[in-house]
mmCIF file of C-alpha atoms in Angstrom:
data_model
loop_
_atom_site.group_PDB
_atom_site.id
_atom_site.type_symbol
_atom_site.label_atom_id
_atom_site.label_comp_id
_atom_site.label_asym_id
_atom_site.label_seq_id
_atom_site.Cartn_x
_atom_site.Cartn_y
_atom_site.Cartn_z
ATOM 1 C CA MET A 1 -7.279 17.441 -2.432
ATOM 2 C CA LEU A 2 -3.616 18.139 -3.040
ATOM 3 C CA LEU A 3 -1.762 15.760 -0.712
ATOM 4 C CA THR A 4 -1.802 12.093 0.252
ATOM 5 C CA ILE A 5 0.068 11.032 3.355
ATOM 6 C CA PHE A 6 0.805 7.375 2.812
ATOM 7 C CA THR A 7 1.692 4.879 5.533
ATOM 8 C CA PRO A 8 2.714 1.347 4.612
ATOM 9 C CA THR A 9 2.318 -0.958 7.577
ATOM 10 C CA TYR A 10 2.789 -4.557 8.612
ATOM 11 C CA ASN A 11 1.956 -5.710 12.157
ATOM 12 C CA ARG A 12 2.514 -2.220 13.570
ATOM 13 C CA ALA A 13 -0.852 -1.645 15.246
ATOM 14 C CA ASN A 14 0.987 -0.601 18.397
ATOM 15 C CA LYS A 15 2.711 2.248 16.501
ATOM 16 C CA LEU A 16 -0.091 3.630 14.318
ATOM 17 C CA GLU A 17 -1.772 5.624 17.076
ATOM 18 C CA ASN A 18 1.367 7.754 17.431
ATOM 19 C CA VAL A 19 1.221 8.608 13.723
ATOM 20 C CA TYR A 20 -2.513 9.283 14.025
ATOM 21 C CA ASN A 21 -1.993 11.668 16.931
ATOM 22 C CA SER A 22 0.744 13.556 15.089
ATOM 23 C CA LEU A 23 -1.541 13.898 12.047
ATOM 24 C CA LYS A 24 -4.383 15.205 14.204
ATOM 25 C CA ASN A 25 -2.015 17.947 15.414
ATOM 26 C CA GLN A 26 -1.353 19.295 11.931
ATOM 27 C CA ILE A 27 -2.328 22.886 11.214
ATOM 28 C CA SER A 28 -4.207 21.806 8.093
ATOM 29 C CA SER A 29 -6.377 18.749 7.572
ATOM 30 C CA GLU A 30 -6.482 19.166 3.793
ATOM 31 C CA TYR A 31 -4.977 15.765 3.065
ATOM 32 C CA GLU A 32 -5.880 12.124 2.817
ATOM 33 C CA TRP A 33 -4.143 9.555 5.007
ATOM 34 C CA LEU A 34 -3.797 6.345 3.033
ATOM 35 C CA ILE A 35 -2.826 3.288 5.063
ATOM 36 C CA VAL A 36 -1.808 0.219 3.082
ATOM 37 C CA ASP A 37 -1.753 -2.828 5.327
ATOM 38 C CA ASP A 38 0.703 -5.329 3.878
ATOM 39 C CA GLY A 39 -1.079 -8.425 5.215
ATOM 40 C CA SER A 40 -0.877 -7.750 8.963
ATOM 41 C CA ILE A 41 -2.009 -10.500 11.307
ATOM 42 C CA ASP A 42 -2.237 -8.276 14.396
ATOM 43 C CA ASN A 43 -5.110 -5.892 15.185
ATOM 44 C CA THR A 44 -4.084 -3.230 12.644
ATOM 45 C CA LYS A 45 -7.491 -3.275 10.943
ATOM 46 C CA LYS A 46 -9.313 -2.740 14.252
ATOM 47 C CA ILE A 47 -7.066 0.199 15.173
ATOM 48 C CA VAL A 48 -7.535 1.841 11.763
ATOM 49 C CA GLU A 49 -11.308 1.341 11.940
ATOM 50 C CA LYS A 50 -11.238 3.345 15.185
ATOM 51 C CA PHE A 51 -9.439 6.189 13.366
ATOM 52 C CA ILE A 52 -12.006 6.083 10.577
ATOM 53 C CA ASN A 53 -14.921 6.053 13.034
ATOM 54 C CA ASP A 54 -13.454 9.045 14.902
ATOM 55 C CA SER A 55 -14.073 11.042 11.684
ATOM 56 C CA LEU A 56 -11.316 13.504 12.573
ATOM 57 C CA LEU A 57 -9.178 12.760 9.514
ATOM 58 C CA ASN A 58 -9.820 11.626 5.985
ATOM 59 C CA VAL A 59 -8.492 8.059 6.348
ATOM 60 C CA ARG A 60 -8.493 5.414 3.641
ATOM 61 C CA TYR A 61 -7.449 1.843 4.505
ATOM 62 C CA ILE A 62 -6.517 -0.856 2.027
ATOM 63 C CA LYS A 63 -5.331 -4.326 3.016
ATOM 64 C CA LYS A 64 -3.301 -6.439 0.614
ATOM 65 C CA ASP A 65 -1.480 -9.743 0.763
ATOM 66 C CA ASN A 66 1.950 -9.572 2.372
ATOM 67 C CA GLY A 67 4.699 -8.859 -0.114
ATOM 68 C CA GLY A 68 7.061 -6.462 1.612
ATOM 69 C CA LYS A 69 7.217 -2.708 1.973
ATOM 70 C CA HIS A 70 8.243 -2.160 -1.638
ATOM 71 C CA THR A 71 5.077 -3.902 -2.870
ATOM 72 C CA ALA A 72 2.942 -1.824 -0.480
ATOM 73 C CA ILE A 73 4.487 1.345 -1.919
ATOM 74 C CA ASN A 74 3.929 0.233 -5.513
ATOM 75 C CA PHE A 75 0.353 -0.795 -4.664
ATOM 76 C CA ALA A 76 -0.354 2.559 -3.021
ATOM 77 C CA MET A 77 0.888 4.520 -6.024
ATOM 78 C CA GLN A 78 -1.829 2.842 -8.085
ATOM 79 C CA HIS A 79 -4.478 4.138 -5.646
ATOM 80 C CA ILE A 80 -3.332 7.739 -5.155
ATOM 81 C CA ASP A 81 -5.073 10.518 -7.081
ATOM 82 C CA THR A 82 -3.335 13.556 -5.599
ATOM 83 C CA PRO A 83 -0.386 15.338 -7.212
ATOM 84 C CA LEU A 84 1.646 15.303 -3.976
ATOM 85 C CA VAL A 85 2.556 12.274 -1.863
ATOM 86 C CA ILE A 86 4.600 11.884 1.288
ATOM 87 C CA ILE A 87 5.442 8.555 2.907
ATOM 88 C CA VAL A 88 5.160 8.577 6.682
ATOM 89 C CA ASP A 89 6.141 5.217 8.124
ATOM 90 C CA SER A 90 4.290 3.672 11.043
ATOM 91 C CA ASP A 91 7.046 4.681 13.455
ATOM 92 C CA ASP A 92 7.325 8.287 12.190
ATOM 93 C CA LEU A 93 5.847 11.427 13.711
ATOM 94 C CA LEU A 94 5.187 14.781 12.034
ATOM 95 C CA LEU A 95 5.623 18.140 13.693
ATOM 96 C CA PRO A 96 2.595 20.458 13.481
#
């Protein structure tokens, strides 16, 4: 795999489905979507589990203690194996 699309999130369960839908509409599915949950206390985990169970995308979910977006980014970089990375925030959408 060449690309990781990384989404840091904190209590944004209500926004993640929009990102998910925009990722499903991509021409290629040759990427991993890494979601790093920065200690959310809403239903983020439940929403992401639904994405994983749909099996439409290669989704990886990691939850960490809350430390701020910058710590979520640093944490993610330690868990990414692909040469290319793009950060797509929880309120972003990608065109196909």
